CSV table of C-alpha atoms in Angstrom, one decimal:
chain,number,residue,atom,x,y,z
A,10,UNK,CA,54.1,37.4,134.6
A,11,UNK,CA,54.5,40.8,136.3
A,12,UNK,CA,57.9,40.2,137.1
A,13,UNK,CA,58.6,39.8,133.3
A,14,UNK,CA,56.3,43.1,132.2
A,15,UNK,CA,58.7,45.1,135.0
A,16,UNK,CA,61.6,43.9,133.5
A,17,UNK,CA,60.1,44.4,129.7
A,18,UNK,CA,58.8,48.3,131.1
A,19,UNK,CA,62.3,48.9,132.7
A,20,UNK,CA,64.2,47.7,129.2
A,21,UNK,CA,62.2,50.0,127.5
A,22,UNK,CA,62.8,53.1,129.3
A,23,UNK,CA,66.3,52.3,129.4
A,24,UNK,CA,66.3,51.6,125.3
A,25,UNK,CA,64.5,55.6,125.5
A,26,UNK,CA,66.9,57.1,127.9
A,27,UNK,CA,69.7,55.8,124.6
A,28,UNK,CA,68.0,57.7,122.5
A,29,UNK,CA,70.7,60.1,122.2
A,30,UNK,CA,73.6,58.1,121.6
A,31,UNK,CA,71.6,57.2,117.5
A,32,UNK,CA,72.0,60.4,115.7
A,33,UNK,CA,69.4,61.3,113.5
A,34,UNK,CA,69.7,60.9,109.5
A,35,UNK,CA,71.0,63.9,108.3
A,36,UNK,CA,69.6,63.8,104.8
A,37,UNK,CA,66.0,62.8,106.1
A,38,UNK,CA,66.4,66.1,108.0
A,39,UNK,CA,67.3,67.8,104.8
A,40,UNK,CA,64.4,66.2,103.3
A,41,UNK,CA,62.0,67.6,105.5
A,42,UNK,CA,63.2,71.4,104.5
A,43,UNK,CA,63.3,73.0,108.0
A,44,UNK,CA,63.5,76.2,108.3
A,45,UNK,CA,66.5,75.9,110.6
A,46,UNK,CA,68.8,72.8,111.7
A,47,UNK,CA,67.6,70.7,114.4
A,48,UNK,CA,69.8,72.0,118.3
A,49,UNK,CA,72.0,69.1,118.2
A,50,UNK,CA,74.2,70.5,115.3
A,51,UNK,CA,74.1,74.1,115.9
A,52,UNK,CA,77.6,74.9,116.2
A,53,UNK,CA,78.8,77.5,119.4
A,54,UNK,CA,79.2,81.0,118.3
A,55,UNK,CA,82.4,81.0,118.1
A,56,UNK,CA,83.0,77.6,116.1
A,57,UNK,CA,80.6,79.4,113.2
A,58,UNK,CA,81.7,79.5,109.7
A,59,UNK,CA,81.8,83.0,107.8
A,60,UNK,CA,79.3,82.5,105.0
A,61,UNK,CA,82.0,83.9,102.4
A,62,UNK,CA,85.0,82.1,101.2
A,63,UNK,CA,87.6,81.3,103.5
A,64,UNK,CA,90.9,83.1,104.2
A,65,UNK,CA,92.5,86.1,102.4
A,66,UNK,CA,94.8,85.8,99.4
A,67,UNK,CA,98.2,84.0,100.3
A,68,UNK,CA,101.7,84.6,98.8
A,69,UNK,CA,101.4,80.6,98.7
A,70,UNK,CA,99.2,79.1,97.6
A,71,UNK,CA,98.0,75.2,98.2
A,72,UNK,CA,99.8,73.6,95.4
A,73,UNK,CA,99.4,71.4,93.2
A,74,UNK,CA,102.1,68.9,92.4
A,75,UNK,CA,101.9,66.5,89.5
A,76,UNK,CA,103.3,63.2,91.0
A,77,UNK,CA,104.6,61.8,86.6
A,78,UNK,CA,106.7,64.4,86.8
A,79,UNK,CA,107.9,63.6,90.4
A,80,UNK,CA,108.4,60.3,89.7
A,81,UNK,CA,111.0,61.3,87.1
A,82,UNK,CA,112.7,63.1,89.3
A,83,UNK,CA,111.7,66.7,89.0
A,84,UNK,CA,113.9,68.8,91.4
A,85,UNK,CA,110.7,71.8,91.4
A,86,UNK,CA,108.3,69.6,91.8
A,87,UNK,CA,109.9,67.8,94.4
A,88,UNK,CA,110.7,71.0,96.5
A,89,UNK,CA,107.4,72.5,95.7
A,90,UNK,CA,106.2,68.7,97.4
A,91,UNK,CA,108.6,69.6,100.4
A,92,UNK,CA,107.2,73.0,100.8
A,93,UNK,CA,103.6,71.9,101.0
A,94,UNK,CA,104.0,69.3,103.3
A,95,UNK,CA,105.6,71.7,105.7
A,96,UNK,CA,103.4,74.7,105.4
A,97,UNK,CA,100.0,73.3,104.6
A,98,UNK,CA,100.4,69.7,105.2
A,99,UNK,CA,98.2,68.7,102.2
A,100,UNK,CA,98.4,69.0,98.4
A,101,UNK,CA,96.2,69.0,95.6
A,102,UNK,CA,97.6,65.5,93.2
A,103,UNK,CA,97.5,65.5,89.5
A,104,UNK,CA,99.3,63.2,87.1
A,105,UNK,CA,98.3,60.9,89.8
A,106,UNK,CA,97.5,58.0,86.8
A,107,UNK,CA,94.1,57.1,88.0
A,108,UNK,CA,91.6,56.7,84.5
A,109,UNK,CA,89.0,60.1,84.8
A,110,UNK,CA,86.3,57.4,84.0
A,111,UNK,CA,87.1,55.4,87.4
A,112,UNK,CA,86.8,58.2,89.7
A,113,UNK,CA,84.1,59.2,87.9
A,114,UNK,CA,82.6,55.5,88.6
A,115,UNK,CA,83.5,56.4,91.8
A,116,UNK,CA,81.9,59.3,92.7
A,117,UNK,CA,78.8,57.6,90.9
A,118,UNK,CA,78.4,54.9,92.8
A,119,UNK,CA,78.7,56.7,96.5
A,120,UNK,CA,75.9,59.4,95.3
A,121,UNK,CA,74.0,56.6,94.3
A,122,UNK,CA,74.3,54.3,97.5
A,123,UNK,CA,73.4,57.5,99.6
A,124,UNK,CA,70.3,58.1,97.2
A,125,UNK,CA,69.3,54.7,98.1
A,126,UNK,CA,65.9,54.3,100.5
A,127,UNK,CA,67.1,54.6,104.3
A,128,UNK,CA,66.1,51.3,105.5
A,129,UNK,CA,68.2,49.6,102.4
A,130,UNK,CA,71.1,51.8,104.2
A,131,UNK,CA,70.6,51.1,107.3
A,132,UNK,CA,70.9,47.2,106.9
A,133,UNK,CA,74.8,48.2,107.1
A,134,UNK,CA,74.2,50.7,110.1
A,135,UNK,CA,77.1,50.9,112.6
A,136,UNK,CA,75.1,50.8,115.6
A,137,UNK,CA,74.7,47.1,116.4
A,138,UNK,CA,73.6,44.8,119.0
A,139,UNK,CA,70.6,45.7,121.6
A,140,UNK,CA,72.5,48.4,123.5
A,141,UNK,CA,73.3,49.7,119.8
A,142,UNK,CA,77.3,50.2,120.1
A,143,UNK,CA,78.8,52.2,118.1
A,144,UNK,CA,81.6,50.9,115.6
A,145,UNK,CA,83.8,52.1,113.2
A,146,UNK,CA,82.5,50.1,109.7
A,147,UNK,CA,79.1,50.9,109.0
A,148,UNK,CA,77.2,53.5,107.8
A,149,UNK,CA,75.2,56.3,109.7
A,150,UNK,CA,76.7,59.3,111.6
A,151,UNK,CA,79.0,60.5,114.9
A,152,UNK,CA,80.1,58.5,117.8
A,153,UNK,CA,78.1,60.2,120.2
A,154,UNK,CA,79.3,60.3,123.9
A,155,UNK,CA,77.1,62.5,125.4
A,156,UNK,CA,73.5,64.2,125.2
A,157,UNK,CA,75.2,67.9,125.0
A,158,UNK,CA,77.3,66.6,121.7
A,159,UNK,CA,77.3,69.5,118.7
A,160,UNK,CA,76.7,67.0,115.8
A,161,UNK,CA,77.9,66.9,112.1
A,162,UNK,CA,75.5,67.6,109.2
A,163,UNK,CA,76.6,64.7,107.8
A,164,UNK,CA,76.2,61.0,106.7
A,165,UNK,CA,78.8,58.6,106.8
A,166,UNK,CA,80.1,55.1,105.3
A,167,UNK,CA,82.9,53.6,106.8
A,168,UNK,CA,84.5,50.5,105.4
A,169,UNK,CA,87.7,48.5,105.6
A,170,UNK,CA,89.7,48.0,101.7
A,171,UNK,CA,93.0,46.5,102.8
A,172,UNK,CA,94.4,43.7,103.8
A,173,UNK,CA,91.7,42.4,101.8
A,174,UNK,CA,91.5,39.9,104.8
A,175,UNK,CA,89.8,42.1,106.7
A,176,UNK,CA,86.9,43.2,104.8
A,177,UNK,CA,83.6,42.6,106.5
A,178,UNK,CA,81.9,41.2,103.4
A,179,UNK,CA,78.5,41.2,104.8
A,180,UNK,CA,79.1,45.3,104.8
A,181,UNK,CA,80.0,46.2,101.2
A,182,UNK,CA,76.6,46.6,99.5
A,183,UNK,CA,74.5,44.8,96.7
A,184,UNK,CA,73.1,48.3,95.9
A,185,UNK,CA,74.4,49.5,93.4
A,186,UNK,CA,75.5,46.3,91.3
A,187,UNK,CA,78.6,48.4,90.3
A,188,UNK,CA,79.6,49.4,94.1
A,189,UNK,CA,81.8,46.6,95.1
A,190,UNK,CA,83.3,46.2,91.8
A,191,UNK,CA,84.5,50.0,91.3
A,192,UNK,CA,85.4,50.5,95.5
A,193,UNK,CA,88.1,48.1,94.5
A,194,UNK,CA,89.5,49.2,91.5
A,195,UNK,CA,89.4,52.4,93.2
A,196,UNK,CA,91.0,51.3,96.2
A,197,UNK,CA,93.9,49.3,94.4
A,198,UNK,CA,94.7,52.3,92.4
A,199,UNK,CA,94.3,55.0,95.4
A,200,UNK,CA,96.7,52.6,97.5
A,201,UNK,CA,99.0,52.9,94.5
A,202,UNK,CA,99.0,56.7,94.5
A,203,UNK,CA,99.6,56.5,98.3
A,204,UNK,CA,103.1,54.4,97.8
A,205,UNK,CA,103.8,56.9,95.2
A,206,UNK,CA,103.0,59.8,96.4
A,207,UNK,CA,106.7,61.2,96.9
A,208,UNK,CA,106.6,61.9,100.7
A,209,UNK,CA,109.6,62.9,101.9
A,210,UNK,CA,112.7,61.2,103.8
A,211,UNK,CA,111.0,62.5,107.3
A,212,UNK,CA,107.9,60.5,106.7
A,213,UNK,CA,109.4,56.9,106.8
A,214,UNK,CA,106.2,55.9,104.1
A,215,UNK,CA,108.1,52.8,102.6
A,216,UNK,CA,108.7,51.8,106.0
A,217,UNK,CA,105.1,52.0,107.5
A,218,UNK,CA,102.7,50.8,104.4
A,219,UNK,CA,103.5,47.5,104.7
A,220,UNK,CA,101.6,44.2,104.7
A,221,UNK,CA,99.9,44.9,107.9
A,222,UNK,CA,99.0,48.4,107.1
A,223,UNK,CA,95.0,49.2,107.7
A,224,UNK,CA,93.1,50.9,104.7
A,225,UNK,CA,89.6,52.4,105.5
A,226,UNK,CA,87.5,54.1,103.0
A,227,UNK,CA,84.8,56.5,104.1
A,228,UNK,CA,82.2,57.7,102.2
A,229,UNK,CA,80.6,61.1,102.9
A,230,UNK,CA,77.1,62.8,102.2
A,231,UNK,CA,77.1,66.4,103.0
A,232,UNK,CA,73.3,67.4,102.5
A,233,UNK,CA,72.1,71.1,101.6
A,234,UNK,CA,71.5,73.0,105.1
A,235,UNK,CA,69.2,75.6,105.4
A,236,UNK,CA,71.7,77.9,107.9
A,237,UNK,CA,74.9,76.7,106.3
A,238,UNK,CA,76.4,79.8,109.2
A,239,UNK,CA,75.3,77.4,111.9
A,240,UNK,CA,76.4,74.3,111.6
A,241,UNK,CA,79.6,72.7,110.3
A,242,UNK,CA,79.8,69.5,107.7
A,243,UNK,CA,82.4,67.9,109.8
A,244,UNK,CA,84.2,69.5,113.0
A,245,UNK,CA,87.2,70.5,113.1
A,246,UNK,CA,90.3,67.3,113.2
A,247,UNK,CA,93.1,66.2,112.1
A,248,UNK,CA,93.5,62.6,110.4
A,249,UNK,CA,95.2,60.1,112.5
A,250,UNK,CA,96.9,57.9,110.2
A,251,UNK,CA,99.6,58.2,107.7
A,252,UNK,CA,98.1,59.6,105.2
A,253,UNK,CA,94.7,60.9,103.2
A,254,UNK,CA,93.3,60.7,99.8
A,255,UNK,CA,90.3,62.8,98.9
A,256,UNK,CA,88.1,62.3,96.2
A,257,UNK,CA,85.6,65.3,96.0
A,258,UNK,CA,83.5,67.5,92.7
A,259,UNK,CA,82.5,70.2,94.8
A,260,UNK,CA,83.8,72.9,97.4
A,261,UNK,CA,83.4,72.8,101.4
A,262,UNK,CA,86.5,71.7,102.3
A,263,UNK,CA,88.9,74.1,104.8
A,264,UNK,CA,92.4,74.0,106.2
A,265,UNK,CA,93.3,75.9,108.8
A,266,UNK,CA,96.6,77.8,109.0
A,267,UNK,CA,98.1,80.1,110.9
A,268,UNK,CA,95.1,80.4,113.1
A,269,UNK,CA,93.0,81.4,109.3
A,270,UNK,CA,90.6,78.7,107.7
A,271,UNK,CA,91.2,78.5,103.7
A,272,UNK,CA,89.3,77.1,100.9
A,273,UNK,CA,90.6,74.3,99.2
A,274,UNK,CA,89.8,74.7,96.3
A,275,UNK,CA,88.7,72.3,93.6
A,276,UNK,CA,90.6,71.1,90.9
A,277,UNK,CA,89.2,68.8,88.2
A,278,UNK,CA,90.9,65.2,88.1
A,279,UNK,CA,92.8,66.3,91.1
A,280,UNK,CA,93.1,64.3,94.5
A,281,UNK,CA,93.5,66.1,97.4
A,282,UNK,CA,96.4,64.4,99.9
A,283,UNK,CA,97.3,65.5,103.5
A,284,UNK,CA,99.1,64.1,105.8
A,285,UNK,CA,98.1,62.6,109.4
A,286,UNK,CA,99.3,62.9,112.7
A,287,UNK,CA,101.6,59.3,112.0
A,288,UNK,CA,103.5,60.8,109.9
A,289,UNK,CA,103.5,64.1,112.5
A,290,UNK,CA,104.9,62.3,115.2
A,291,UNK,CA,107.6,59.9,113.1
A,292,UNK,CA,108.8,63.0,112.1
A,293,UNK,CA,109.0,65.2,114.9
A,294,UNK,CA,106.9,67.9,113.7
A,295,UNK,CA,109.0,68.6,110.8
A,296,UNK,CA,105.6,67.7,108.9
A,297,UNK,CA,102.4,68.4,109.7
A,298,UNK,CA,99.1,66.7,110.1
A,299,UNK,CA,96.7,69.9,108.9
A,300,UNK,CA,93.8,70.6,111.1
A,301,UNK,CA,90.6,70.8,108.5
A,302,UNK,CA,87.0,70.9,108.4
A,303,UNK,CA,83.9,71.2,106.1
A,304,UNK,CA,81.3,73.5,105.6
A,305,UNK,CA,78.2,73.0,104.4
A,306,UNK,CA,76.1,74.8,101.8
A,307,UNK,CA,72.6,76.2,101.5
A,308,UNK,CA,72.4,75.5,97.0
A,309,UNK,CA,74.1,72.0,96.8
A,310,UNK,CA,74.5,68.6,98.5
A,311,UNK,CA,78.3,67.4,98.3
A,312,UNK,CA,79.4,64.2,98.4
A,313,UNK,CA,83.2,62.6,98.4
A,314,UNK,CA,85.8,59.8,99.3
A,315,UNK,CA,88.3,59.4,101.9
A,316,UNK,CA,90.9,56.7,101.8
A,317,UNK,CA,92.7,57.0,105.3
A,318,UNK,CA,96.0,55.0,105.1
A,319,UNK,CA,97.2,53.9,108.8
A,320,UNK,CA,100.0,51.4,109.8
A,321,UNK,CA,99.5,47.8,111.6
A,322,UNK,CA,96.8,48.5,114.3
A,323,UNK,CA,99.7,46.9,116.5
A,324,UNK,CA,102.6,49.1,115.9
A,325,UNK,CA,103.2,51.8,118.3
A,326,UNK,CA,104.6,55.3,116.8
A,327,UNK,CA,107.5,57.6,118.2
A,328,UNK,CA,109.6,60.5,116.3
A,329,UNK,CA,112.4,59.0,114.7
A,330,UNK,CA,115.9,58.4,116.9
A,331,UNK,CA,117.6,60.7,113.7
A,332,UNK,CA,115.0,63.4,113.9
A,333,UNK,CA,115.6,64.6,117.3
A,334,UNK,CA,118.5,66.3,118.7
A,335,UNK,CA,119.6,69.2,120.6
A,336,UNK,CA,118.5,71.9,118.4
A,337,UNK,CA,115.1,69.7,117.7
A,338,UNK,CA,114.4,68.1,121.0
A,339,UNK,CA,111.7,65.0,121.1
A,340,UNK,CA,108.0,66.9,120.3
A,341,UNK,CA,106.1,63.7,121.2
A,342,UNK,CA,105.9,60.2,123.0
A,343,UNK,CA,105.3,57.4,122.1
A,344,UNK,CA,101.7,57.3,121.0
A,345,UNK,CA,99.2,53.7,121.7
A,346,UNK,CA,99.1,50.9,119.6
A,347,UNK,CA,97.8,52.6,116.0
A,348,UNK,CA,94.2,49.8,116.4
A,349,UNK,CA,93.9,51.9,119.7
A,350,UNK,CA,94.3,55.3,118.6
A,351,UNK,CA,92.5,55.3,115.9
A,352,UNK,CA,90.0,54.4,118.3
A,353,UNK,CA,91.2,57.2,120.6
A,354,UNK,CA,90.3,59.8,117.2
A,355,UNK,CA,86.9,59.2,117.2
A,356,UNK,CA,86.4,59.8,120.6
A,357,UNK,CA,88.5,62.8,120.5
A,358,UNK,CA,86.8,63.9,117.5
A,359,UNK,CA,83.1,63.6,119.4
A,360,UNK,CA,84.8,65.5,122.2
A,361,UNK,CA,86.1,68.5,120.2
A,362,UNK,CA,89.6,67.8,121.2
A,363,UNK,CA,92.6,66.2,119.0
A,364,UNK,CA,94.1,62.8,120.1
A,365,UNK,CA,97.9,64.0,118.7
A,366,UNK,CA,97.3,66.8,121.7
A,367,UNK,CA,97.3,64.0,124.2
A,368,UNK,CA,100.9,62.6,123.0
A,369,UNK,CA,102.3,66.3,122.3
A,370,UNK,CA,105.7,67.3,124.9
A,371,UNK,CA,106.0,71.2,123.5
C-alpha cells in the first residue's frame, strides 16, 4: 500500500512539474479583466508592437487582384498578381466567387464555437493522453517547449478539411448545429479559390494540389488585451505550406517588409492569400513566403479563418531544376518530407525561429 501511495505522490508531482507545457485559456484571462497580461506572453522589448498603425505610406500598395477578371485573362491584373507575389508575397482576393452569405456563415459559426463554455471546448483539446501531448488538431493554444516560452494571446482550433479521408470526425463539433455543415461548404469553395487563384508559372500549383494534398483549417480567437504594446496575437512566422487563405472582419494582421511591419488592411468580401515557404523553395526565391504577425487590441476581440494548403505529407520539396542556373544559383535544399515539416513549423514557431531558415544555402 505504501509502495502504491509513493508511486501515486511521485505521478503527481511529475503531472505538477508539466504544468507548463498546458497554456492557459487566453479568453478566460481576458475574462478576468487584468490589469496587465499574465509574464508568459509579455513580449521582449524589442519584439513590441507600436501602438499606432503599422508602416509608413508605400508607393505600392498591397493589392488587390480580382481573380473573374484573371480568369479571363486580364494582362493588368495578371501582372499586378505577379508583382504582389514578389514584393509582398500576399494579396488581398476579390471576385473570388464565394456567396457574402457563406463567409458570413462562416465567420458566424467560429465566433460562436469560441463563445461556447470552456469545458464544451475543451472536449476537442489538443493536449491528449496522461502526459498531455501536444498535437496539431484540436483546439487550445501554443506548442509549448519550454517554461521560458513568450506565449500568444490567442486561442486556436486546428482541424483537418481534405482528403475528406482524413478528418478526425470525433473533432468537428456538435456545437453549433450549423458548424460542420458550413466548415464544409466553406472548405470546398476556399479549396476552389486556392486552384484558381492564378499563381504563377514559378509556383508549380497544378502540380502540387493534388489528391494527396493536406488541407488544415484553423480557427482563431484573438481576445481584447489590456496592454495590447506588450504582447503579440501571434509571433512572428511564415506559413509553411503552399499557400494561405484568410478569412478575417477586423484589423491586426501585419506583414513585414523590407525590415517595416504594415497593416493589412481590411477589405469587405475580400480574402486575404499569401504564399508559404513551399512555394518559396519550388521556386528558388523568386516568390516569397511573407513573414507576418498579429497584434492585438485593447477595444475589440477578433476572430478569423485560415485554410493552409500543403502538398502530400510524403513528398519532399526542392527548387525547380529550370529555376536555377548560373545567374540564379540553388537558394535551398531539399527540405523533409512536407508531414515532417509541418511538424518542424510548429516547433520552430514555439522557438521564435523559421523552419525555411534551416533549408536556406544564401
Amino acid at each position: 500500500m505504501e509502495t502504491v501511495l509513493r508511486e501515486e505522490e511521485s505521478r503527481r508531482m511529475a503531472d505538477d512539474d508539466q504544468q507548463w507545457k498546458v497554456p492557459p485559456n487566453v479568453q478566460e484571462l481576458a475574462a478576468a479583466g487584468p490589469e496587465e497580461p499574465p509574464s508568459r506572453y509579455v513580449v521582449r522589448d524589442h519584439d513590441r508592437p507600436a501602438l499606432a498603425g503599422a508602416g509608413g505610406d508605400v508607393t505600392d500598395p498591397i493589392p488587390v487582384v480580382d481573380l473573374g477578371r484573371l480568369s479571363c485573362g486580364d494582362a493588368d491584373e495578371a501582372a499586378k498578381l505577379q508583382s504582389a507575389l514578389q514584393t509582398w508575397g500576399l494579396f488581398l482576393a476579390v471576385g473570388h466567387g464565394i456567396e457574402p452569405g457563406l463567409l458570413g456563415e462562416m465567420m458566424a459559426v467560429t465566433r460562436d464555437f469560441f463563445n461556447l463554455p470552456l469545458e464544451e471546448k475543451q472536449r476537442y483539446t489538443n493536449l491528449v493522453g496522461d502526459k498531455r501531448e501536444y498535437r496539431i488538431e484540436g483546439y487550445g493554444g501554443d506548442m509549448v517547449l519550454s517554461e521560458t516560452q513568450v506565449l500568444d494571446w490567442c486561442d486556436r482550433f486546428y482541424l483537418i478539411v481534405d482528403p475528406e479521408s482524413r478528418r478526425l470526425h470525433d473533432l468537428w463539433p456538435t456545437r453549433p448545429p450549423s458548424f460542420r455543415d458550413v466548415l464544409h461548404r466553406y472548405s470546398a469553395r476556399c479549396r476552389e479559390l486556392a486552384g484558381a487563384a492564378g499563381l504563377p508559372e514559378e509556383g508549380r500549383l497544378a502540380d502540387m494540389l493534388d489528391e494527396k494534398a493536406v488541407t488544415y483549417v484553423r480557427l482563431n480567437c484573438y481576445p481584447p488585451c489590456p496592454r495590447p504594446d506588450r504582447v503579440l496575437g501571434f509571433r512572428p512566422h511564415s506559413d509553411g505550406g503552399v499557400l494561405t487563405v484568410l478569412l478575417a472582419e477586423t484589423a491586426g494582421l501585419q506583414v513585414l517588409r523590407d525590415g517595416e511591419w504594415h497593416d493589412v488592411p481590411v477589405v469587405p468580401g475580400a480574402l486575404v492569400v499569401n504564399l508559404g515557404d513551399v512555394v518559396e523553395v519550388v521556386s528558388n526565391g523568386v516568390l516569397r513566403s511573407p513573414v507576418h504577425r498579429v497584434v492585438a487590441s485593447a477595444e475589440r476581440g477578433r476572430v478569423s479563418v485560415a485554410a493552409f494548403y500543403t502538398v502530400d505529407p510524403e513528398r519532399e520539396v526542392e527548387p525547380a531544376p529550370e529555376l536555377v542556373s548560373e545567374e540564379r544559383p540553388r537558394r535551398y535544399e531539399k527540405t523533409k518530407k512536407s508531414g515532417d515539416y509541418v511538424r518542424e513549423l510548429l516547433e520552430s514557431l514555439a522557438r521564435g525561429e523559421r523552419a525555411i531558415d534551416k533549408v536556406k544555402l544564401v
